[in-house]
CSV table of C-alpha atoms in Angstrom, one decimal:
chain,number,residue,atom,x,y,z
A,582,MET,CA,-24.9,-21.4,-46.0
A,583,THR,CA,-22.5,-18.1,-46.0
A,584,VAL,CA,-24.8,-15.9,-43.8
A,585,LEU,CA,-24.0,-19.1,-41.2
A,586,LEU,CA,-20.8,-18.6,-41.7
A,587,MET,CA,-20.3,-14.8,-41.2
A,588,SER,CA,-22.9,-15.1,-38.3
A,589,ILE,CA,-20.8,-17.6,-36.3
A,590,LEU,CA,-17.4,-15.4,-37.2
A,591,VAL,CA,-19.5,-12.0,-35.5
A,592,VAL,CA,-20.4,-14.3,-33.0
A,593,VAL,CA,-17.1,-15.1,-32.5
A,594,LEU,CA,-15.5,-11.7,-32.9
A,595,ALA,CA,-17.9,-10.4,-30.3
A,596,LEU,CA,-17.0,-13.0,-27.6
A,597,GLN,CA,-12.9,-12.4,-28.1
A,598,LYS,CA,-13.4,-8.7,-28.0
A,599,LYS,CA,-15.4,-8.9,-24.6
A,600,ASP,CA,-12.7,-11.0,-23.7
A,601,LEU,CA,-10.1,-8.3,-24.6
A,602,GLN,CA,-12.3,-5.7,-23.1
A,603,ALA,CA,-11.9,-7.5,-19.6
A,604,GLU,CA,-8.6,-8.0,-19.9
A,605,ASN,CA,-7.5,-4.6,-20.7
A,606,ALA,CA,-10.1,-3.2,-17.8
A,607,LYS,CA,-7.6,-5.6,-15.4
A,608,LEU,CA,-4.4,-4.9,-16.2
A,609,ARG,CA,-5.4,-0.5,-16.4
A,610,GLN,CA,-6.4,-1.5,-12.8
A,611,GLU,CA,-2.8,-4.1,-11.6
A,612,GLN,CA,-1.4,-1.0,-12.9
A,613,ASN,CA,-2.1,1.6,-10.1
A,614,PHE,CA,-1.7,-0.9,-7.5
A,615,PRO,CA,1.8,-1.8,-5.7
A,616,LYS,CA,2.7,-5.3,-6.3
A,617,ILE,CA,5.3,-7.3,-4.9
A,618,SER,CA,8.7,-7.2,-5.9
A,619,ASP,CA,8.2,-3.3,-6.3
A,620,TRP,CA,10.0,-0.4,-5.3
A,621,VAL,CA,9.8,2.2,-2.8
A,622,PRO,CA,11.6,4.9,-3.1
A,623,LEU,CA,13.7,6.2,0.0
A,624,MET,CA,12.1,9.1,1.5
A,625,GLU,CA,13.9,11.2,4.3
A,626,ARG,CA,10.8,12.7,6.5
A,627,THR,CA,9.4,13.9,9.6
A,628,ALA,CA,6.5,12.9,10.9
A,629,ILE,CA,4.1,15.4,12.8
A,630,ASP,CA,5.5,14.3,16.2
A,631,GLY,CA,8.9,15.5,15.4
A,632,ARG,CA,10.7,12.1,15.2
A,633,ARG,CA,13.1,11.5,12.4
A,634,VAL,CA,11.8,8.4,10.2
A,635,ARG,CA,13.2,7.4,7.0
A,636,ILE,CA,10.3,5.8,4.8
A,637,GLY,CA,11.7,2.7,2.2
A,638,GLN,CA,14.4,1.4,4.9
A,639,SER,CA,14.8,0.8,8.5
A,640,ASP,CA,17.2,-0.2,10.7
A,641,ALA,CA,15.0,-2.8,12.0
A,642,GLY,CA,13.7,-4.7,9.2
A,643,ARG,CA,10.5,-3.9,8.3
A,644,GLN,CA,8.2,-1.3,7.8
A,645,ILE,CA,4.4,-1.3,7.4
A,646,ILE,CA,3.2,2.0,4.9
A,647,LEU,CA,-0.3,2.6,5.6
A,648,LEU,CA,-1.5,4.6,2.9
A,649,PHE,CA,-4.0,6.6,4.6
A,650,THR,CA,-6.9,9.7,5.0
A,651,THR,CA,-8.6,11.3,7.9
A,652,LYS,CA,-11.4,11.9,6.2
A,653,CYS,CA,-11.6,8.2,4.7
A,654,GLU,CA,-14.4,6.1,5.6
A,655,HIS,CA,-12.9,2.9,4.8
A,656,CYS,CA,-9.9,4.4,7.0
A,657,VAL,CA,-12.0,5.1,9.6
A,658,ALA,CA,-14.3,1.6,9.3
A,659,SER,CA,-10.1,-0.3,9.3
A,660,LEU,CA,-8.8,1.9,12.8
A,661,PRO,CA,-10.1,-1.3,15.3
A,662,PHE,CA,-7.6,-3.4,12.9
A,663,ILE,CA,-5.1,-1.0,12.4
A,664,ALA,CA,-4.3,-0.3,16.2
A,665,GLU,CA,-4.2,-3.9,16.8
A,666,ILE,CA,-1.9,-4.3,13.4
A,667,ALA,CA,0.5,-1.2,15.0
A,668,ARG,CA,0.0,-2.8,18.7
A,669,SER,CA,1.3,-6.4,16.6
A,670,ALA,CA,4.5,-4.8,14.8
A,671,THR,CA,6.0,-2.4,17.9
A,672,GLU,CA,5.7,-5.8,20.1
A,673,GLY,CA,7.1,-7.3,17.0
A,674,GLY,CA,9.9,-5.5,16.2
A,675,VAL,CA,8.1,-4.5,13.4
A,676,GLU,CA,8.7,-0.2,12.6
A,677,MET,CA,4.8,1.3,11.0
A,678,ILE,CA,4.3,4.3,9.3
A,679,GLY,CA,1.7,6.0,8.0
A,680,VAL,CA,1.9,8.4,5.1
A,681,THR,CA,-1.2,10.9,4.4
A,682,PRO,CA,-1.7,13.8,1.4
A,683,GLU,CA,-3.4,15.4,4.5
A,684,GLU,CA,-2.0,19.2,5.3
A,685,SER,CA,-3.3,20.2,8.4
A,686,ARG,CA,-0.5,18.7,10.6
A,687,ALA,CA,-3.6,19.7,13.5
A,688,ASP,CA,-6.2,17.3,12.4
A,689,ILE,CA,-4.1,14.2,11.7
A,690,ALA,CA,-2.3,14.7,15.2
A,691,ALA,CA,-6.1,15.2,16.5
A,692,PHE,CA,-7.3,12.4,14.6
A,693,MET,CA,-4.4,10.2,15.7
A,694,GLN,CA,-5.0,10.6,20.1
A,695,GLN,CA,-9.0,10.7,19.9
A,696,HIS,CA,-7.8,7.0,17.7
A,697,LYS,CA,-5.2,6.0,19.8
A,698,LEU,CA,-2.4,5.5,17.6
A,699,ASP,CA,1.4,5.8,18.0
A,700,PHE,CA,2.5,5.6,15.2
A,701,PRO,CA,4.7,8.3,13.4
A,702,VAL,CA,2.9,10.1,10.8
A,703,VAL,CA,4.0,11.2,7.6
A,704,SER,CA,2.4,14.3,5.4
A,705,ILE,CA,2.4,14.5,2.0
A,706,GLN,CA,1.2,16.6,-0.3
A,707,ASP,CA,4.0,16.4,-3.7
A,708,ASN,CA,2.0,14.5,-6.3
A,709,LYS,CA,5.1,12.9,-7.8
A,710,GLU,CA,6.4,11.2,-4.6
A,711,LEU,CA,2.9,10.0,-3.6
A,712,GLY,CA,2.4,8.4,-6.8
A,713,LEU,CA,6.1,6.9,-6.0
A,714,LEU,CA,4.5,5.4,-2.8
A,715,HIS,CA,1.7,4.1,-4.9
A,716,PHE,CA,-1.0,6.1,-3.5
A,717,ARG,CA,-4.0,5.2,-4.9
A,718,MET,CA,-6.1,3.7,-2.8
A,719,SER,CA,-6.6,4.1,0.8
A,720,PRO,CA,-6.3,2.1,3.0
A,721,THR,CA,-3.1,1.2,1.3
A,722,PHE,CA,-0.8,-1.5,3.6
A,723,LEU,CA,2.6,-2.2,2.3
A,724,VAL,CA,5.1,-4.3,3.8
A,725,LEU,CA,8.7,-3.5,2.9
A,726,SER,CA,11.9,-5.0,3.2
A,727,ARG,CA,14.4,-3.7,5.5
A,728,TYR,CA,16.1,-2.3,1.6
A,729,GLY,CA,12.7,-1.2,0.5
A,730,ARG,CA,11.5,-3.8,-1.6
A,731,VAL,CA,7.4,-4.6,-0.9
A,732,GLU,CA,6.9,-7.4,-0.3
A,733,HIS,CA,2.3,-7.8,1.5
A,734,VAL,CA,0.1,-5.7,-0.4
A,735,LYS,CA,-3.6,-4.6,1.0
A,736,VAL,CA,-5.4,-2.0,-1.0
A,737,GLY,CA,-9.2,-1.8,0.9
A,738,ARG,CA,-10.9,-1.9,3.9
A,739,ILE,CA,-9.7,-4.5,6.6
A,740,THR,CA,-13.0,-5.8,7.6
A,741,SER,CA,-11.7,-8.8,9.9
A,742,ASP,CA,-8.8,-10.8,11.5
A,743,GLU,CA,-7.7,-12.4,8.8
A,744,ASP,CA,-6.8,-9.3,6.9
A,745,ALA,CA,-4.6,-7.5,9.6
A,746,PHE,CA,-2.9,-10.9,10.4
A,747,GLY,CA,-2.0,-11.5,6.6
A,748,VAL,CA,-0.5,-7.8,7.4
A,749,VAL,CA,1.4,-8.4,10.8
A,750,ALA,CA,2.3,-12.2,9.5
A,751,ALA,CA,3.9,-10.5,6.3
A,752,SER,CA,6.1,-8.4,7.9
A,753,ARG,CA,7.6,-11.2,10.6
A,754,LYS,CA,8.4,-13.1,7.4
A,755,LYS,CA,12.2,-13.6,7.1
A,756,ASP,CA,14.4,-11.7,5.2
A,757,LEU,CA,15.0,-11.8,1.6
A,758,PRO,CA,18.5,-13.3,0.9
A,759,ALA,CA,21.2,-9.9,0.0
A,760,ALA,CA,20.4,-10.1,-3.8
A,761,ALA,CA,17.0,-8.9,-2.8
A,762,LYS,CA,19.4,-5.2,-1.5
A,763,ARG,CA,18.6,-2.7,-3.0
A,764,GLU,CA,21.3,-1.4,-5.6
A,765,GLU,CA,23.0,2.0,-4.6
A,766,GLY,CA,20.9,4.6,-6.7
A,767,GLN,CA,18.4,3.1,-6.6
């Protein structure tokens, strides 16, 4: 009888351990990605084409921030959808800005021209700033409120019109109430 109870206890503990390991793995993965209602810090930069941009605050309304690299196979595979998102954003009065950790402005400009992408792209190599933008995987789309609050996140390859539409639709939602504004000093 004692052996049977001990065997049952061992099985129960093994199942609990498995569940805890799965839950911990999920939590570790979630901490690496931006979440709805996170804030993106205000960053003023000059894009590779010379345009001045402000990431995290927009007078126009919402922003779509595309975190990408020119060598990323998922980014390249998503290009037709990225172009459509950029076109729809521009038509809807939404500002789209690309962010890449790559250094070569010439390579980035050639990539943008080759793929007929017409939105400003900034090159940020500082790991701390990339971390503040939650740059962990590319492509990642962040839809920000005019005050820099994350309202929508799409991580990974865009594989369908439905994925692309989700980003565009999120960028066209009504503004949150004034209480959602960034407090001074954040």
